[in-house]
Short mmCIF file of C-alpha atoms in Angstrom, two decimals:
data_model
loop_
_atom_site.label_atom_id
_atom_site.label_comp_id
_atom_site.label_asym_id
_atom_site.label_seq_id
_atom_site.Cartn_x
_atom_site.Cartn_y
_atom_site.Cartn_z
CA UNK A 1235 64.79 29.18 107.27
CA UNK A 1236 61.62 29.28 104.45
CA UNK A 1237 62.14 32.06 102.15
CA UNK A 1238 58.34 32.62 101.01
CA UNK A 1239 57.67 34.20 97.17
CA UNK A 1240 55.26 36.20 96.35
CA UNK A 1241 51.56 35.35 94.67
CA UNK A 1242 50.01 34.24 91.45
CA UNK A 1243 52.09 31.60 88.57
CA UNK A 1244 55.66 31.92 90.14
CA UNK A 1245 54.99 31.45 93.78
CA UNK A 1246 57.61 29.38 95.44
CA UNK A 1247 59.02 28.30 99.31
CA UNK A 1248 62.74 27.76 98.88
CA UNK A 1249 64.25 26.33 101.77
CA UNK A 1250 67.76 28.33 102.86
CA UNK A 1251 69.86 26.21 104.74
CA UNK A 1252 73.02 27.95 107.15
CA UNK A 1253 76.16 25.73 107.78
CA UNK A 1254 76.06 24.95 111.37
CA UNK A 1255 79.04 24.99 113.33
CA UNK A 1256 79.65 22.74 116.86
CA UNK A 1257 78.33 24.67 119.65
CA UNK A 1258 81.84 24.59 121.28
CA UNK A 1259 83.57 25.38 118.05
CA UNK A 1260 81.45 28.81 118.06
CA UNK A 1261 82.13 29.68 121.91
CA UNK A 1262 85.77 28.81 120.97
CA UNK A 1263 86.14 31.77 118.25
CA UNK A 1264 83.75 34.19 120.57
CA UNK A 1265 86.02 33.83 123.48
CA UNK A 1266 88.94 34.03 121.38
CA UNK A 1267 88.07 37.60 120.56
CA UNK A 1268 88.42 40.65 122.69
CA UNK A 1269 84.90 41.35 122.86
CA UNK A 1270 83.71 38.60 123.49
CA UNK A 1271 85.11 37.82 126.46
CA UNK A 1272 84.56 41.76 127.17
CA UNK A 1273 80.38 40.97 126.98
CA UNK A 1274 80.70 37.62 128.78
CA UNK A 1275 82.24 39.35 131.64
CA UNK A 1276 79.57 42.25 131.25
CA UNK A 1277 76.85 39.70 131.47
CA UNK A 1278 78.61 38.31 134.67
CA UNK A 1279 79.05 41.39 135.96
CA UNK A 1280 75.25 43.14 135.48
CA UNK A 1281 73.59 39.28 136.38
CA UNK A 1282 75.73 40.08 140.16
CA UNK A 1283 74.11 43.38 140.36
CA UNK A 1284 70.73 42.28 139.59
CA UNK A 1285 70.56 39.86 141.85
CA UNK A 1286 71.86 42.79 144.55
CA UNK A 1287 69.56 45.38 143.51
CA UNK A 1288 66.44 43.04 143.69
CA UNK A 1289 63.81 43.70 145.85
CA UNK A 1290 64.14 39.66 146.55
CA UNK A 1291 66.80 40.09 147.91
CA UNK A 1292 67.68 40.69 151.63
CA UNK A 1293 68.47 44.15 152.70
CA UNK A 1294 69.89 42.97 155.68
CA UNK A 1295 73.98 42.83 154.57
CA UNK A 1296 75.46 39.06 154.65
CA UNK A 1297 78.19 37.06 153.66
CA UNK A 1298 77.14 35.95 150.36
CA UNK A 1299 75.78 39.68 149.59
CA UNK A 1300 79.60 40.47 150.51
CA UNK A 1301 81.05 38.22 148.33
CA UNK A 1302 78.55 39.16 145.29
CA UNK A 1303 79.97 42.94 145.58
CA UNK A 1304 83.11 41.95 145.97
CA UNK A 1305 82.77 39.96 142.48
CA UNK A 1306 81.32 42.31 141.27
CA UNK A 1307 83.89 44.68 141.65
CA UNK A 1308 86.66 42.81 140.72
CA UNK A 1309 84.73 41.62 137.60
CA UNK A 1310 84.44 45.39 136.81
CA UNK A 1311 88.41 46.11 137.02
CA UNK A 1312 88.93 43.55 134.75
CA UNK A 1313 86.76 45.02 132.13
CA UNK A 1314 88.86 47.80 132.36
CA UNK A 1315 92.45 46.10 131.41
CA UNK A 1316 90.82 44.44 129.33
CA UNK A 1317 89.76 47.16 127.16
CA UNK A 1318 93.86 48.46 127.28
CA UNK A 1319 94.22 50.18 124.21
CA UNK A 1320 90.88 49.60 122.53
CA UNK A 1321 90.87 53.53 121.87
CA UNK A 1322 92.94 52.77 118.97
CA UNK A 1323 90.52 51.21 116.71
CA UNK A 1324 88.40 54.77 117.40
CA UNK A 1325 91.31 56.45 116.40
CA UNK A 1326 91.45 54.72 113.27
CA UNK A 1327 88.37 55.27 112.21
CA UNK A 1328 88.60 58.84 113.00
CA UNK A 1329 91.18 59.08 110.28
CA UNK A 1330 88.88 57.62 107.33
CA UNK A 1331 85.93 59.96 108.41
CA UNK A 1332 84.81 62.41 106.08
CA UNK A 1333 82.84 65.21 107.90
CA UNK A 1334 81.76 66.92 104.81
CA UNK A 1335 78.77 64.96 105.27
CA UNK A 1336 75.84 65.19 108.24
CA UNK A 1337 76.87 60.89 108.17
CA UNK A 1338 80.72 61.70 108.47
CA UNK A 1339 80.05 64.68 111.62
CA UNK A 1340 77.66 61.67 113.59
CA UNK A 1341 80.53 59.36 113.12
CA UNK A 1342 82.72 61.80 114.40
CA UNK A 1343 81.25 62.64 117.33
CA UNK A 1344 80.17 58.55 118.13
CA UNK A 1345 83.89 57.78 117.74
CA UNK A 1346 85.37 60.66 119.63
CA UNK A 1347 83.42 60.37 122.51
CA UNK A 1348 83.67 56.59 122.17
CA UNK A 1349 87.45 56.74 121.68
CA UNK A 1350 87.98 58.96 124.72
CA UNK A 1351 85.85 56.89 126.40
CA UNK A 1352 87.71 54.25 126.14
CA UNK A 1353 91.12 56.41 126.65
CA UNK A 1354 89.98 57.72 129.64
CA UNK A 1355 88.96 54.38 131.22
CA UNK A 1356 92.53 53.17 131.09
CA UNK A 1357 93.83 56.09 133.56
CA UNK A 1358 90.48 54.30 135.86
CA UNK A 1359 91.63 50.87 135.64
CA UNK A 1360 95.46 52.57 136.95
CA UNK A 1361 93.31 54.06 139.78
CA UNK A 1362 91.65 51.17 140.51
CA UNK A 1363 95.04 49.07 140.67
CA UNK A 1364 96.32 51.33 142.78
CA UNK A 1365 98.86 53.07 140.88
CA UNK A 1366 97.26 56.33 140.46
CA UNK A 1367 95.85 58.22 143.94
CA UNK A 1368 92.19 57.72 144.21
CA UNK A 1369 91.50 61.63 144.94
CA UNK A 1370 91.35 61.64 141.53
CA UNK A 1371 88.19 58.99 140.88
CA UNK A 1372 85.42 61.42 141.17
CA UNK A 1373 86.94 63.26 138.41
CA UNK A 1374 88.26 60.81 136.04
CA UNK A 1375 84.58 59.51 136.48
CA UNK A 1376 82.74 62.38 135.19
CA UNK A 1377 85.27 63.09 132.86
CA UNK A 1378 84.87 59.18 131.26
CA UNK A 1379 80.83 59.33 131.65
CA UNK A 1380 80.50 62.80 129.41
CA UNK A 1381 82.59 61.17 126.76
CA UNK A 1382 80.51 58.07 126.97
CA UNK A 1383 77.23 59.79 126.54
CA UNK A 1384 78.29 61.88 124.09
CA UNK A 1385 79.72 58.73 121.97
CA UNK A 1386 76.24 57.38 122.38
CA UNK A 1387 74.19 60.56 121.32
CA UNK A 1388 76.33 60.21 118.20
CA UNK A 1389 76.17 56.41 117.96
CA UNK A 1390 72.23 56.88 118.07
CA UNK A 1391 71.60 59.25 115.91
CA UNK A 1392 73.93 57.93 113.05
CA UNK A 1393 71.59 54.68 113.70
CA UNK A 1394 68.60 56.49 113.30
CA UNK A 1395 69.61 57.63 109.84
CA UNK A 1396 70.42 54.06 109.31
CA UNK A 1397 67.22 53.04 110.41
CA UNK A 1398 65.35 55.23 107.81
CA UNK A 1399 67.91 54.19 105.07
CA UNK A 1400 66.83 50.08 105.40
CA UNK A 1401 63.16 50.71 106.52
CA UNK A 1402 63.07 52.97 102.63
CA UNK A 1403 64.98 50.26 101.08
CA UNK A 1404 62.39 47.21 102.49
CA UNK A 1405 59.28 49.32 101.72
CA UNK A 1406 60.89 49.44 97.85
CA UNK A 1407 61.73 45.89 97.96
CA UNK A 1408 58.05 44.60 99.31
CA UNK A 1409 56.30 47.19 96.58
CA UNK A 1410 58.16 45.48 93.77
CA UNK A 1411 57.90 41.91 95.05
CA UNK A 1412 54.25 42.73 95.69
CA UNK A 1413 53.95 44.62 91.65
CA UNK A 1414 55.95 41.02 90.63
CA UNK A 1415 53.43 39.01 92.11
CA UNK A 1416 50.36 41.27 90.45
CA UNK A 1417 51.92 40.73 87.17
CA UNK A 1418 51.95 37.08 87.81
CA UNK A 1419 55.78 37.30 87.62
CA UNK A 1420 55.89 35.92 91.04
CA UNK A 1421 58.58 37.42 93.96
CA UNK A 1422 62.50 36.19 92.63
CA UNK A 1423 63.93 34.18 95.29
CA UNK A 1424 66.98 36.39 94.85
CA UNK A 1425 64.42 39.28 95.43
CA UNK A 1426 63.20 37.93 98.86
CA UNK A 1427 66.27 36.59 99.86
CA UNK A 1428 67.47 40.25 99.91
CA UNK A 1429 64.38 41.45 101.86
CA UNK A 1430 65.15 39.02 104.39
CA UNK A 1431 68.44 40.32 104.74
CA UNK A 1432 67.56 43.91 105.25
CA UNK A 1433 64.74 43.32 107.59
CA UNK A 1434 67.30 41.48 109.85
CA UNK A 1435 69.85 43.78 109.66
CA UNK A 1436 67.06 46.66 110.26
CA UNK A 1437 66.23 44.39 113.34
CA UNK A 1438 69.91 44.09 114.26
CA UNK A 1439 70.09 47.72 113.84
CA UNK A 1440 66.87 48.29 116.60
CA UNK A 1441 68.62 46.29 119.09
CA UNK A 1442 72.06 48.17 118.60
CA UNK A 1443 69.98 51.62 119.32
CA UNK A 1444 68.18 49.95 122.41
CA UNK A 1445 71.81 48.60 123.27
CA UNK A 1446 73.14 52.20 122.75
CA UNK A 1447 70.21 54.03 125.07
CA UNK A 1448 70.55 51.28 128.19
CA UNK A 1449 74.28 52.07 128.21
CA UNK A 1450 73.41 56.23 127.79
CA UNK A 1451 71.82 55.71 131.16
CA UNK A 1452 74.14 53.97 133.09
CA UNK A 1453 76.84 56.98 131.66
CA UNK A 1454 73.98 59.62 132.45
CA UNK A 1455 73.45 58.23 136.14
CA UNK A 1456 77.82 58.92 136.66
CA UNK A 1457 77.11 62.89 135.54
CA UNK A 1458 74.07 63.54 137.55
CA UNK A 1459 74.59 63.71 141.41
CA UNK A 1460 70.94 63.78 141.89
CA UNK A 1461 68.77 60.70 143.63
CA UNK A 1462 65.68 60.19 141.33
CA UNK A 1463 63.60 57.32 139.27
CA UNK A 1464 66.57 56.94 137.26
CA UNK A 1465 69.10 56.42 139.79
CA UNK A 1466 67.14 52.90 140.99
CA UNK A 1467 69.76 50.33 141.54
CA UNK A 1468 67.65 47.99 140.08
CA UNK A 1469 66.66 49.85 136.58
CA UNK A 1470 70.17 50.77 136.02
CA UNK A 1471 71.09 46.65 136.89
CA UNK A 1472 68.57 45.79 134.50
CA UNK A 1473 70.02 48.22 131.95
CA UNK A 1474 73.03 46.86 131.67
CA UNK A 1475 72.45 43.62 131.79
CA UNK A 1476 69.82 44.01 128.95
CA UNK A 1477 72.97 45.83 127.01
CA UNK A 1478 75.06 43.07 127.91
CA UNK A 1479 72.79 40.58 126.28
CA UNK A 1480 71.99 42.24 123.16
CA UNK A 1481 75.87 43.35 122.39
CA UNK A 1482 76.66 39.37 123.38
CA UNK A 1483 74.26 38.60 120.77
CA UNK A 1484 75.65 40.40 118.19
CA UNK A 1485 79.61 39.48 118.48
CA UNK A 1486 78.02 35.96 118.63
CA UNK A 1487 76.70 35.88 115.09
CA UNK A 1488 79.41 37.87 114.17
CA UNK A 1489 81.99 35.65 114.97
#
């Protein structure tokens, strides 16, 4: 990656190089975490009902159509266990929020609804498996998809204040590499280097909203029992695919 400096006398193009990894080394430590297989089989999962909800596909039902739902479904379960006792890391950071602040209520809400979220969804999977009687699914349902779009309201707007924090902090950083390079000081490399690291994590940061308002619908489309332009099959598909892909991303250059 070229790090550029700015104008005039100390104008330079450092070249930043990353330690690559092996390929299979990487998908090694992403599937060895939680999450990562969690997206991988979100990906799976939202690819299957793409390719069901598109208007490619035939409406007539068939075997392979069968098969897809089927997948699907059982993809979906497995989600589910696998998320068996995730709740806990909401609950922990519960404990170290501070609410005296509007930063510490957002995180408050975004965790609580998160963590019951995820709470709730256990008592599904038991449905699902067959240990708890399915007259219950209609409410456990509703009950999971209010806490989820709550946790995202908070997730969003605790972003959004996120969002202005780094997009204040680049314009600072670009005015003073900019007043560097008037004065014929030139932009420090250390200086760029650092504006390059808060215009990706601003960009990160974007993607995590847009992440945050895909998944918002799919919880919205569970409270509302009403048949409109945001019930499409195919939207909602598309959705979650598209959140599948950008939280993939992210555990991938975490890890």
């Amino acid at each position: 990656m070229a790090k550029r400096g700015g104008g005039g006398g100390g104008g330079a193009i450092v070249a930043v190089k990353k330690e690559q990894r092996p390929f299979l080394e990487h998908v090694e430590a992403y599937l060895a975490r939680r999450d990562g297989v969690d997206k991988a089989l979100k990906i799976l999962r939202y690819t299957t009902k793409v390719l069901l909800a598109s208007p490619l596909a035939p409406r007539a039902p068939s075997e392979l159509s069968r098969k897809l739902k089927d997948f699907e479904a059982s993809v979906g379960t497995s989600r589910k266990a696998f998320r068996l006792g995730k709740f806990i890391q909401n609950v922990n950071a519960l404990k170290k929020t501070e609410i005296v602040s509007r930063q510490g209520f957002l995180g408050l809400v975004a965790n609580g609804g998160e963590g019951f979220y995820f709470f709730v969804e256990q008592f599904i999977w038991l449905m699902k498996a067959g240990l708890i009687d399915k007259r219950h699914s209609r409410h456990l349902t509703k009950l999971s998809a209010w806490a989820e779009f709550i946790g995202y309201f908070g997730s969003v707007a605790l972003k959004s204040l996120d969002m202005a924090a780094l997009l204040e902090k680049e314009t600072r950083l670009i005015q003073g590499i900019q007043k560097k390079s008037e004065d014929g000081i030139g932009g420090p490399v250390t200086d760029i280097k650092e504006l390059q690291e808060v215009q990706e994590k601003r960009t990160m940061k974007m993607l995590s909203i847009i992440q945050d308002f895909a998944d918002s619908l799919l919880a919205l489309t569970d409270i509302r029992d009403s048949n409109g332009i945001l019930d499409n099959k195919f939207l909602l598909a598309f959705a979650g695919l598209l959140s599948a892909l950008i939280s993939a991303q992210k555990n991938w250059k975490s890890c």
